[in-house]
Short mmCIF file of C-alpha atoms and ligand atoms in Angstrom, two decimals:
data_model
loop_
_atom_site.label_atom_id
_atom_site.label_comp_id
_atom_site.label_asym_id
_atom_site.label_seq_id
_atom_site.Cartn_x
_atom_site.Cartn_y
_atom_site.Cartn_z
CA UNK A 1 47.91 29.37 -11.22
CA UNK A 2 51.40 29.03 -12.81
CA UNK A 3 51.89 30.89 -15.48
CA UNK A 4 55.66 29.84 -15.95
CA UNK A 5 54.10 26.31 -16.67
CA UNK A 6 51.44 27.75 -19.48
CA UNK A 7 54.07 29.21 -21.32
CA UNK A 8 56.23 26.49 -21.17
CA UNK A 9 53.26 24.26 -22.34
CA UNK A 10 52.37 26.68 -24.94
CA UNK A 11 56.10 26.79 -26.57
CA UNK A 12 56.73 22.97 -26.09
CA UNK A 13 53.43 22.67 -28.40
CA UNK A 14 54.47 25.77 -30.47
CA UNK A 15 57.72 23.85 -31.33
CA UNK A 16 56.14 20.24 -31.92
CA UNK A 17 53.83 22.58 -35.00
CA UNK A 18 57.22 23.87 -36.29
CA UNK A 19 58.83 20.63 -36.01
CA UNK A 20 55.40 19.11 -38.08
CA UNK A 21 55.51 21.96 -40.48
CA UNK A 22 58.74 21.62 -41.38
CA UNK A 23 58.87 17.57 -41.74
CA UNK A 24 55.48 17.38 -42.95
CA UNK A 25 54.61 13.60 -42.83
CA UNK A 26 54.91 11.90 -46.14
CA UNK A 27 51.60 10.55 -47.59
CA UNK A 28 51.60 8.50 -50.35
CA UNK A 29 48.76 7.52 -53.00
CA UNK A 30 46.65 9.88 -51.32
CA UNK A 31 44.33 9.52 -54.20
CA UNK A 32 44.38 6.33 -56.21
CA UNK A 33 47.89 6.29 -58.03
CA UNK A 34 47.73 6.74 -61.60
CA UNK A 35 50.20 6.31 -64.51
CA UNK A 36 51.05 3.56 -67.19
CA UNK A 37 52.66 0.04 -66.64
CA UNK A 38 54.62 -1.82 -69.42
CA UNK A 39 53.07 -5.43 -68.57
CA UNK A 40 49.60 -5.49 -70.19
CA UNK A 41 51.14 -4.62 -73.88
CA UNK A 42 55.08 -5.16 -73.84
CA UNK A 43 55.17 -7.93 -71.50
CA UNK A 44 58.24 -9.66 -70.82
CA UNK A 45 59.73 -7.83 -74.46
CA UNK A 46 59.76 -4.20 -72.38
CA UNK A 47 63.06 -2.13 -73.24
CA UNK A 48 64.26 0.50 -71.94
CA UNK A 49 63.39 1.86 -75.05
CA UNK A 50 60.11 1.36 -74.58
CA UNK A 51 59.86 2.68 -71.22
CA UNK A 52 61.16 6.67 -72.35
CA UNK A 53 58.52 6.15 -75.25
CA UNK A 54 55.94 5.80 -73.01
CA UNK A 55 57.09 8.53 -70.80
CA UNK A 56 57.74 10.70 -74.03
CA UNK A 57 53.72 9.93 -74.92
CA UNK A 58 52.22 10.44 -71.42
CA UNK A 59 53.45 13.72 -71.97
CA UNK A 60 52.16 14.60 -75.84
CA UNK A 61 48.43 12.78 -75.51
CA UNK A 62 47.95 14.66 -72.34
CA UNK A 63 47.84 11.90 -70.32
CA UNK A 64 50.62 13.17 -67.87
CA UNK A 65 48.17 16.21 -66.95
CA UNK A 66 45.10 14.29 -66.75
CA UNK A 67 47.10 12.52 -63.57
CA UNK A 68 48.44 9.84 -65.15
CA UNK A 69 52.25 10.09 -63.64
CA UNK A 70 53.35 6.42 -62.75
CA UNK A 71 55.86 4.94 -65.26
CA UNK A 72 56.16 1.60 -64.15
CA UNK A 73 58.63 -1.25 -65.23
CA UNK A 74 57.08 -4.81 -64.39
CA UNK A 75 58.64 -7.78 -64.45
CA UNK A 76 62.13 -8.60 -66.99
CA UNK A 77 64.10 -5.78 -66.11
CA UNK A 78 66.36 -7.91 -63.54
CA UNK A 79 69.92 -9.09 -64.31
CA UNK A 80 71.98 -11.02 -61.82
CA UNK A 81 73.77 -10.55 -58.29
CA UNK A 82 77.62 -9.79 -58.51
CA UNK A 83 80.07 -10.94 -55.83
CA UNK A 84 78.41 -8.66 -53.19
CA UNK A 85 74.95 -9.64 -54.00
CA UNK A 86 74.01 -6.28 -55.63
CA UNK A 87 71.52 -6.91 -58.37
CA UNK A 88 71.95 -5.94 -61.66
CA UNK A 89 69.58 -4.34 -64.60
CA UNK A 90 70.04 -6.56 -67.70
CA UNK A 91 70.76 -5.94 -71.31
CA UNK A 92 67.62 -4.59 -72.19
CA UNK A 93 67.82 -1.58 -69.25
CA UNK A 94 71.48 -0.61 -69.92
CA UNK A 95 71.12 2.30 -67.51
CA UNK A 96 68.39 2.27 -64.68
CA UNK A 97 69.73 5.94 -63.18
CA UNK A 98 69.87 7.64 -66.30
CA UNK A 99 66.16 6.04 -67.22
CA UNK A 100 65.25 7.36 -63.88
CA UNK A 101 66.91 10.76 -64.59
CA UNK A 102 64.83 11.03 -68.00
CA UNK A 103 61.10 10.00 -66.75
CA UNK A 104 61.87 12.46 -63.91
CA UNK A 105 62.90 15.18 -66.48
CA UNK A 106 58.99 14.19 -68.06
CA UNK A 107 57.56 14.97 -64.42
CA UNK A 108 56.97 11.65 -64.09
CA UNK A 109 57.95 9.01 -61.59
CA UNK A 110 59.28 6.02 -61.73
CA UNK A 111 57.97 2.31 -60.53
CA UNK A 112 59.52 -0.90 -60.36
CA UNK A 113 58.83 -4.34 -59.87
CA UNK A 114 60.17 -7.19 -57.38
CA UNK A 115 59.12 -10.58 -55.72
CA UNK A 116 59.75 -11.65 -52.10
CA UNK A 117 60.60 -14.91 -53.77
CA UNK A 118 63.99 -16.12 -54.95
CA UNK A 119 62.47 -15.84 -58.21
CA UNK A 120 59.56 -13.34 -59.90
CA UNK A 121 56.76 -14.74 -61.96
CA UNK A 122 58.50 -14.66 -65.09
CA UNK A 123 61.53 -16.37 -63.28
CA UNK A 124 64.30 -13.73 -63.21
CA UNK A 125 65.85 -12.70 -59.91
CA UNK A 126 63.71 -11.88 -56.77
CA UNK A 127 64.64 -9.81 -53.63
CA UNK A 128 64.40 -12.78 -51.22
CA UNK A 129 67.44 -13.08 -48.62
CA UNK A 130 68.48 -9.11 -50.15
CA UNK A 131 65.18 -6.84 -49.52
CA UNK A 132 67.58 -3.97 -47.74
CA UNK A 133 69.83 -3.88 -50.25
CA UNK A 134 67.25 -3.97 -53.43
CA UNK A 135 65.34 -1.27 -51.50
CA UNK A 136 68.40 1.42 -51.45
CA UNK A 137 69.16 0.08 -54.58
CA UNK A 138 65.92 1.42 -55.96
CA UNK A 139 66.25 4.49 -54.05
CA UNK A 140 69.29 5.12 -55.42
CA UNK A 141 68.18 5.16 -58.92
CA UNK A 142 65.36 7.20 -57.98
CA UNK A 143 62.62 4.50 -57.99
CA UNK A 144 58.97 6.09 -56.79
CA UNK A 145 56.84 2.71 -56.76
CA UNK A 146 57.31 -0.89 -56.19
CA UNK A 147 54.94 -3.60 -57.31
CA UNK A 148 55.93 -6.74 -54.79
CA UNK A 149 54.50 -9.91 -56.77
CA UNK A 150 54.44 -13.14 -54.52
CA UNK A 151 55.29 -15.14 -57.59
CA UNK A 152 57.69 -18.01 -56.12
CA UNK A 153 57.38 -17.56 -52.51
CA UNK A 154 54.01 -18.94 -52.64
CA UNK A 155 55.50 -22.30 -54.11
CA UNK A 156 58.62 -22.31 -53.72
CA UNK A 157 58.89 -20.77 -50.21
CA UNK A 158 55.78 -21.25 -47.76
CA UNK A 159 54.10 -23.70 -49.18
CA UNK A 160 57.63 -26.04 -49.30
CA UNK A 161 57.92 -24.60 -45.40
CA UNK A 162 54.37 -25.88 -44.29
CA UNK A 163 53.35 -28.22 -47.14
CA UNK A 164 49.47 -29.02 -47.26
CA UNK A 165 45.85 -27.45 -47.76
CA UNK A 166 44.53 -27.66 -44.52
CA UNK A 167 43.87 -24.98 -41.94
CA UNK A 168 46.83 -25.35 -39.85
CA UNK A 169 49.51 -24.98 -43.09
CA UNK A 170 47.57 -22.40 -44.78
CA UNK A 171 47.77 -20.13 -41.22
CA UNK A 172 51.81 -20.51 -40.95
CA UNK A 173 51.98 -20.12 -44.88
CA UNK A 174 49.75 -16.78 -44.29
CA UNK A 175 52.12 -15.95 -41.75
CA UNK A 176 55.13 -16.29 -43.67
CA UNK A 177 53.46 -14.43 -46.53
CA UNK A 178 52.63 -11.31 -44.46
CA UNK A 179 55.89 -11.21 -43.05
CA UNK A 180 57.74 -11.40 -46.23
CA UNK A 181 55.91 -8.31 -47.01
CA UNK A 182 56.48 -6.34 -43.82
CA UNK A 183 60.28 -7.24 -44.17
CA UNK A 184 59.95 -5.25 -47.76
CA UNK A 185 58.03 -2.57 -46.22
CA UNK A 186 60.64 -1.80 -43.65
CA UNK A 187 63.31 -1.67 -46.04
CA UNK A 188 61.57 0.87 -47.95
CA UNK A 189 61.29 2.79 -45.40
CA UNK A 190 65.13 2.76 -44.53
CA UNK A 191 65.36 4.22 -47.87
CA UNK A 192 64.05 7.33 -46.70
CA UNK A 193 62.39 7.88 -49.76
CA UNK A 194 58.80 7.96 -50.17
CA UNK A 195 58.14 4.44 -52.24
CA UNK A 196 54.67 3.94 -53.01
CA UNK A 197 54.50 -0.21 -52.36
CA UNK A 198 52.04 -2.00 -53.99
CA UNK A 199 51.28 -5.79 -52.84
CA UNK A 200 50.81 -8.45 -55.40
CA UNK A 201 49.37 -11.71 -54.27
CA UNK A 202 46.26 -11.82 -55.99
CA UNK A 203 43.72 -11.06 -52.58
CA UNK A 204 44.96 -14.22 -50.69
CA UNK A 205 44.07 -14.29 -47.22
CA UNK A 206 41.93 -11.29 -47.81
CA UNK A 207 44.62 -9.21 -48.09
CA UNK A 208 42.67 -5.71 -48.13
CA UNK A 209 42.41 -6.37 -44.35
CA UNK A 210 46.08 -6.42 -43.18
CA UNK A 211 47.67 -4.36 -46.40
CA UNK A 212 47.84 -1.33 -44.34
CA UNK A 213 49.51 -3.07 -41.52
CA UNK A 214 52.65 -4.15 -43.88
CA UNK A 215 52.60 -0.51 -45.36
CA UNK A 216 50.95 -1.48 -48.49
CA UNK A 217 49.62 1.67 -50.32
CA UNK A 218 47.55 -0.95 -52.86
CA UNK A 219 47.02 -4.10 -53.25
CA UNK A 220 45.54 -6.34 -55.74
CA UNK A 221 42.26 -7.87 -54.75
CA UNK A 222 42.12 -10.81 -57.57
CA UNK A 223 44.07 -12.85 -60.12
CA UNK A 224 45.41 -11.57 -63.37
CA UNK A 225 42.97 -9.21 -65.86
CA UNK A 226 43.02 -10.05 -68.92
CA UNK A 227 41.41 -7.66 -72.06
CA UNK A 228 38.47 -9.37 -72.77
CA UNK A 229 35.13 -8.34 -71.24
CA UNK A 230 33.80 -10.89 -69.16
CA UNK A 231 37.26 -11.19 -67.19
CA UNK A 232 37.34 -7.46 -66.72
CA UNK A 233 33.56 -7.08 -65.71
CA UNK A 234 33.98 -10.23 -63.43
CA UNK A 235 36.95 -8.57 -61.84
CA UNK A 236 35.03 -5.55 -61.11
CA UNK A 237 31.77 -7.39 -59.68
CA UNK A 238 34.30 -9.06 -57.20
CA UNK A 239 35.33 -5.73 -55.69
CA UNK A 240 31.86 -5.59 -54.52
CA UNK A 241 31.70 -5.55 -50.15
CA UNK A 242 35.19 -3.71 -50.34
CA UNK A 243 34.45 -0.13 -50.14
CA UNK A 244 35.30 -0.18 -46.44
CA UNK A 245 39.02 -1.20 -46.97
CA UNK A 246 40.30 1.65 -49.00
CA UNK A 247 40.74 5.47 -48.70
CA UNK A 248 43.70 7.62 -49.10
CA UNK A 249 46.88 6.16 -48.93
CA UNK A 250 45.53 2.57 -48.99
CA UNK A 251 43.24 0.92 -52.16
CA UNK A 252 41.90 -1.94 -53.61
CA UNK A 253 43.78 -2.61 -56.79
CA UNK A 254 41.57 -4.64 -59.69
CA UNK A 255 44.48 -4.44 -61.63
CA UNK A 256 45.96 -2.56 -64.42
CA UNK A 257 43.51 -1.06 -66.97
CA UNK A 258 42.52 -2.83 -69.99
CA UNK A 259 41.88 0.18 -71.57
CA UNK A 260 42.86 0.21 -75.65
CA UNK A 261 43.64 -3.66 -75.45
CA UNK A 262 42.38 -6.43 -77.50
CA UNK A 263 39.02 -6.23 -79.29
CA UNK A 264 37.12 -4.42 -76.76
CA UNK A 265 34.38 -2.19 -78.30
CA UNK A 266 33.85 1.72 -77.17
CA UNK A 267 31.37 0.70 -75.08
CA UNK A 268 33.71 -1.98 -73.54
CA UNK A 269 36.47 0.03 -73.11
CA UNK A 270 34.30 2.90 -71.11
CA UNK A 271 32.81 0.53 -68.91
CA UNK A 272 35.84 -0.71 -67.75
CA UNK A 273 37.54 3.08 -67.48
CA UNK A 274 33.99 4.27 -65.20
CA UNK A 275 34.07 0.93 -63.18
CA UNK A 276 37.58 1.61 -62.44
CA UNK A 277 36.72 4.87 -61.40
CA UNK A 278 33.60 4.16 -59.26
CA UNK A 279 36.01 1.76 -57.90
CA UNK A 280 38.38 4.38 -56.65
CA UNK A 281 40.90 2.02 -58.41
CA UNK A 282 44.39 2.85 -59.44
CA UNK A 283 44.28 3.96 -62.76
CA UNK A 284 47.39 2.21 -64.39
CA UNK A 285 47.32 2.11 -68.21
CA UNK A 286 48.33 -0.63 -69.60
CA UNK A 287 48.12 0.04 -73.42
CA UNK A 288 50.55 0.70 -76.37
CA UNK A 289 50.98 4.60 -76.11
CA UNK A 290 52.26 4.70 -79.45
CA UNK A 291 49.34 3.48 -81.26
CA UNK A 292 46.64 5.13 -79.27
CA UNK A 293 43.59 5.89 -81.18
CA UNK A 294 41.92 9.30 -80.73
CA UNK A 295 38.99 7.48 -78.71
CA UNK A 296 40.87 5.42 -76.41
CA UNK A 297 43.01 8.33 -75.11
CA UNK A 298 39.95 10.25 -74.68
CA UNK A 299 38.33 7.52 -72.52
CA UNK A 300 41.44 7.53 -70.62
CA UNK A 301 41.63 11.43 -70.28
CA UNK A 302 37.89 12.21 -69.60
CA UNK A 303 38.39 14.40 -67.01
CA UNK A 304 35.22 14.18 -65.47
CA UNK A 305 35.66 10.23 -65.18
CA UNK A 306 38.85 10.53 -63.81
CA UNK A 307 37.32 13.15 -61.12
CA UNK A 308 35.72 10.53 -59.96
CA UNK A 309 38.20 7.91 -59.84
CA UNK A 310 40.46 10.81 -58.28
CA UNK A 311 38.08 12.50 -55.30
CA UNK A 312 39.53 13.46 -52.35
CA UNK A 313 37.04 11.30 -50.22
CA UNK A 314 38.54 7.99 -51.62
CA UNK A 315 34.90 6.15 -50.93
CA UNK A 316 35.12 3.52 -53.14
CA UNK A 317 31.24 2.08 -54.40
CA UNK A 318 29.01 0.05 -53.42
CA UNK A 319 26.21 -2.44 -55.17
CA UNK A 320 22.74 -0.92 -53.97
CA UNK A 321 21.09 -3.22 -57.39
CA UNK A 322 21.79 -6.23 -59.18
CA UNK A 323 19.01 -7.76 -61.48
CA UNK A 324 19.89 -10.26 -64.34
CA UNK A 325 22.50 -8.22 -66.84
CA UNK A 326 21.85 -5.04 -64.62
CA UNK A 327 24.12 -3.55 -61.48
CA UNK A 328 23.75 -0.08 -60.24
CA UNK A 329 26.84 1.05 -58.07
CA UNK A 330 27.02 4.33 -56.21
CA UNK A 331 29.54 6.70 -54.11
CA UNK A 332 29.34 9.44 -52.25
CA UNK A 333 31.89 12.04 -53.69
CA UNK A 334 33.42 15.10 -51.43
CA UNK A 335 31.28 17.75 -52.76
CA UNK A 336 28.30 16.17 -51.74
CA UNK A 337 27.33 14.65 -54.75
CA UNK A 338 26.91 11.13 -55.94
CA UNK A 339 28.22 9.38 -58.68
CA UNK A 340 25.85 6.25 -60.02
CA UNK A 341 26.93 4.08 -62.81
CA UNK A 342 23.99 1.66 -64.61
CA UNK A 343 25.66 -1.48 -65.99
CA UNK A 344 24.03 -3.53 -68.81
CA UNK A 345 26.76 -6.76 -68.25
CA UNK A 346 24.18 -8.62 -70.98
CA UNK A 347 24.49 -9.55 -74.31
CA UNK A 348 21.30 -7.81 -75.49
CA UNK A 349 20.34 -4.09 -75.50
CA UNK A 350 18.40 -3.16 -72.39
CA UNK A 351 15.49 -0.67 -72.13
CA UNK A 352 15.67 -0.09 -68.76
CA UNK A 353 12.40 0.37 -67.74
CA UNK A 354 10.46 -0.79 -64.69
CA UNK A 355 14.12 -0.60 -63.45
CA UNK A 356 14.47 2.15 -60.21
CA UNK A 357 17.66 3.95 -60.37
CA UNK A 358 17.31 3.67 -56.68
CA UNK A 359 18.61 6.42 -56.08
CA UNK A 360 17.34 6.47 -52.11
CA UNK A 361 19.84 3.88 -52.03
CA UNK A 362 22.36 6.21 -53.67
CA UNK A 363 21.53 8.50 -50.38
CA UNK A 364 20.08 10.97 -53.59
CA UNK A 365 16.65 12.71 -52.66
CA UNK A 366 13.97 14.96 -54.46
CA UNK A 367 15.45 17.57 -56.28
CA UNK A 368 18.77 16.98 -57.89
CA UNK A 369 19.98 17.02 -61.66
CA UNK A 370 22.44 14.34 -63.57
CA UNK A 371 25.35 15.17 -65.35
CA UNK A 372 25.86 12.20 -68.08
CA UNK A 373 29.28 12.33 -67.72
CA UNK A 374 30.54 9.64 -71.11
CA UNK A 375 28.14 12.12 -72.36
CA UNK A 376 29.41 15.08 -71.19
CA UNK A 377 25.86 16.24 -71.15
CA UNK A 378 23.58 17.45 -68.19
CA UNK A 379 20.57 16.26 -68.02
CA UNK A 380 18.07 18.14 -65.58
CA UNK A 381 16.18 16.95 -63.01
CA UNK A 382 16.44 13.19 -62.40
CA UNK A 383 14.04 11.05 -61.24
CA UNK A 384 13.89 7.29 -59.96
CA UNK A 385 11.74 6.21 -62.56
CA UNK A 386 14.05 8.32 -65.53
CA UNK A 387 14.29 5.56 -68.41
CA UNK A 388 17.65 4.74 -70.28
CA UNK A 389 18.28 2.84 -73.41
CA UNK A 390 21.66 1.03 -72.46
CA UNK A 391 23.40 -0.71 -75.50
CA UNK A 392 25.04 -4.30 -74.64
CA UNK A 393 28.05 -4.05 -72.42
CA UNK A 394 27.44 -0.33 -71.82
CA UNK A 395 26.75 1.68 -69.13
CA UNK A 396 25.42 4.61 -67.65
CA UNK A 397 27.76 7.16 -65.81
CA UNK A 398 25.91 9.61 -63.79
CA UNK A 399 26.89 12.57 -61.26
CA UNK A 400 24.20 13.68 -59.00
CA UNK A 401 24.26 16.95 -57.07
CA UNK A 402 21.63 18.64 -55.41
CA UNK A 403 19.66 21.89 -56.49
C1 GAL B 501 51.85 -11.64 -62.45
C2 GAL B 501 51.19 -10.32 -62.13
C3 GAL B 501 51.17 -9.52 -63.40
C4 GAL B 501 52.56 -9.31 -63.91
C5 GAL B 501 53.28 -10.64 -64.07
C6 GAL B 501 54.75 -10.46 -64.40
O1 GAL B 501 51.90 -12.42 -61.30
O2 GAL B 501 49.92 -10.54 -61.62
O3 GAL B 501 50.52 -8.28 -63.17
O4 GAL B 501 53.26 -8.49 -63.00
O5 GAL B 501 53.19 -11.43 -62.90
O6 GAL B 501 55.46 -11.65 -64.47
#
């Protein structure tokens, strides 16, 4: 044979493994990105202020080692365009470099929002006609995350292009919507830094089946959560069918967490927090840091929830059982074991009785135990007919694993 050409074979591949090793290839949101966003308390009021307050109590409640290392700015942050069409921070974010330098000092990262429109949703100044330049803007502040929010290209832009509901406009309005997105996508990565870019547009056109193709690392499957219950749980029922759509480096997004908001009860609040997690959904806080009670932080820091939410697998659930006021969702986790949640959506308290935990359907056989995990109890052997008292609104968070 010819020698000469093995060992030329063998160094040419010996030399593509250095190459690989030494420019590993970037992966972002290889789990489910987690970390706090200023929309769901501050709202359009967010401050710069604010923002190095939050990053300041990710860090003291724990929150920052539990995973949760996204610091993101939504919407109001934008100023206007000088001369040469470079955008501007306004009055309330005097300094978006040094902001960047200080949640980076935390070991945090930073996140940003943007619209391909001319405008965002609370009408301040979009990235339309400037994507290239916002996107080394951002990287030259340091920016780690971008939520992209349709906002007014969906009125203002393709629906004013191809006017009309029917088939035919909605396709070219599509089309313009998906290329907006890809334009953003490529100018992030001109940056050269890794962005993680996360697609708002609310799931139109059934966006978890192209998201990957414009780079998207999430995107959000519905409209706008709110903190009240029956949005929240709604939200989450939606997500159902999904599962196949997301895995590392690419999620469904239900939206930011609830978590702490409004009047939502205990119960409340950790059904959302374990739907999110059987959801494999980014886990993006959304509540005033400063006034966190000692029972919301430790539904958002229950490590065993977020171990969930955070498996290296990234299979998000799965309905196997809906019945009235009752769901049971299941996934498959990396270890080999399963985690099962028991809803009770209903108004009453449920004996759940006569009620399987199907837990065939779960892919769970003879002989494994359940770990409660809101409990943080374990709980033996578990059986299909096992019966639970679930309170309204509660749930049931289990973690299988075999003998
Ligand atoms: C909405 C978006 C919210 C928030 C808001 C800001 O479209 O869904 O999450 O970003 O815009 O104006």
């Amino acid at each position: 044979m010819r020698p000469g050409f093995y060992a030329a074979l063998a160094l040419t591949l010996l030399s593509h493994l250095a190459v690989a090793q030494s420019h590993p290839a970037p992966q972002l949101a290889v789990t489910p990105p987690m970390g706090w966003n200023s929309w769901n308390w501050f709202a359009e009021k967010v401050t710069d202020r604010d923002v190095r307050q939050a990053a300041d109590l990710l860090v003291t409640s724990g929150m920052r080692d539990a995973g949760y290392v996204y610091v993101n700015i939504d919407d109001t942050w934008e100023g206007t365009r000088d001369v040469n069409g470079n955008l501007h921070s306004n009055d309330k974010f005097p300094d978006m470099k040094a902001l960047a330098d200080y949640v980076h000092s935390k070991g945090l990262k930073l996140g940003i929002y943007s619209s391909p429109g001319p405008k965002t949703c609370a009408r301040f100044e979009g990235s339309m006609g400037h994507e290239d330049q916002d996107a080394q803007l951002y990287a030259s502040w340091g920016i780690d995350f971008l939520k992209y929010d349709l906002c007014s290209f969906h009125n203002g832009v393709m629906r004013k292009e191809h006017p009309g509901d029917s088939p035919e406009a909605m396709l070219l309005q599509y089309a313009m919507m998906r290329d907006a997105y890809e334009k953003m996508h490529q100018a992030l990565l001109k940056t050269g830094r890794p962005i993680v870019y996360s697609l708002c547009q609310y799931g139109f056109d059934a966006v978890w089946q192209w998201g990957p193709e414009v780079g998207a690392n999430l995107w959000r499957t519905t409209g706008d959560i709110t903190p009240k219950f029956d949005r929240i749980t709604l939200i989450g029922r939606e997500q159902a069918g999904l599962s196949k759509y997301a895995g590392p480096g690419h999620w469904n997004d239900p939206d930011m967490l609830e978590v702490g908001n409004g009047q939502l009860t205990l119960d409340e609040n950790r059904t959302h927090m374990g739907m999110w997690a059987m959801l494999a959904a980014p886990l993006l806080a959304g509540n005033n840091l400063s006034e966190m009670s000692p029972e919301i932080r430790e539904v958002l820091t229950n490590r065993e929830v977020i171990a969930l939410d955070q498996d290296a697998n990234g299979k998000q659930a799965e309905r196997i059982f809906a019945e009235g006021p009752t769901e049971i969702w299941s996934r498959p986790l990396s270890d080999g074991s399963v985690a099962l949640a028991v809803f009770n959506f209903g108004e009453n308290m449920s004996l759940l009785h006569g009620i399987r935990l199907h837990l065939k359907e779960a892919g769970v056989g003879s002989g494994w135990r359940a770990r409660d995990l809101w409990a943080a109890k374990d709980l033996g052997p578990i059986k299909d007919e096992s019966t639970f008292a679930l309170k309204r609104h509660a749930s049931l968070l289990l973690r299988l694993s075999h003998y």
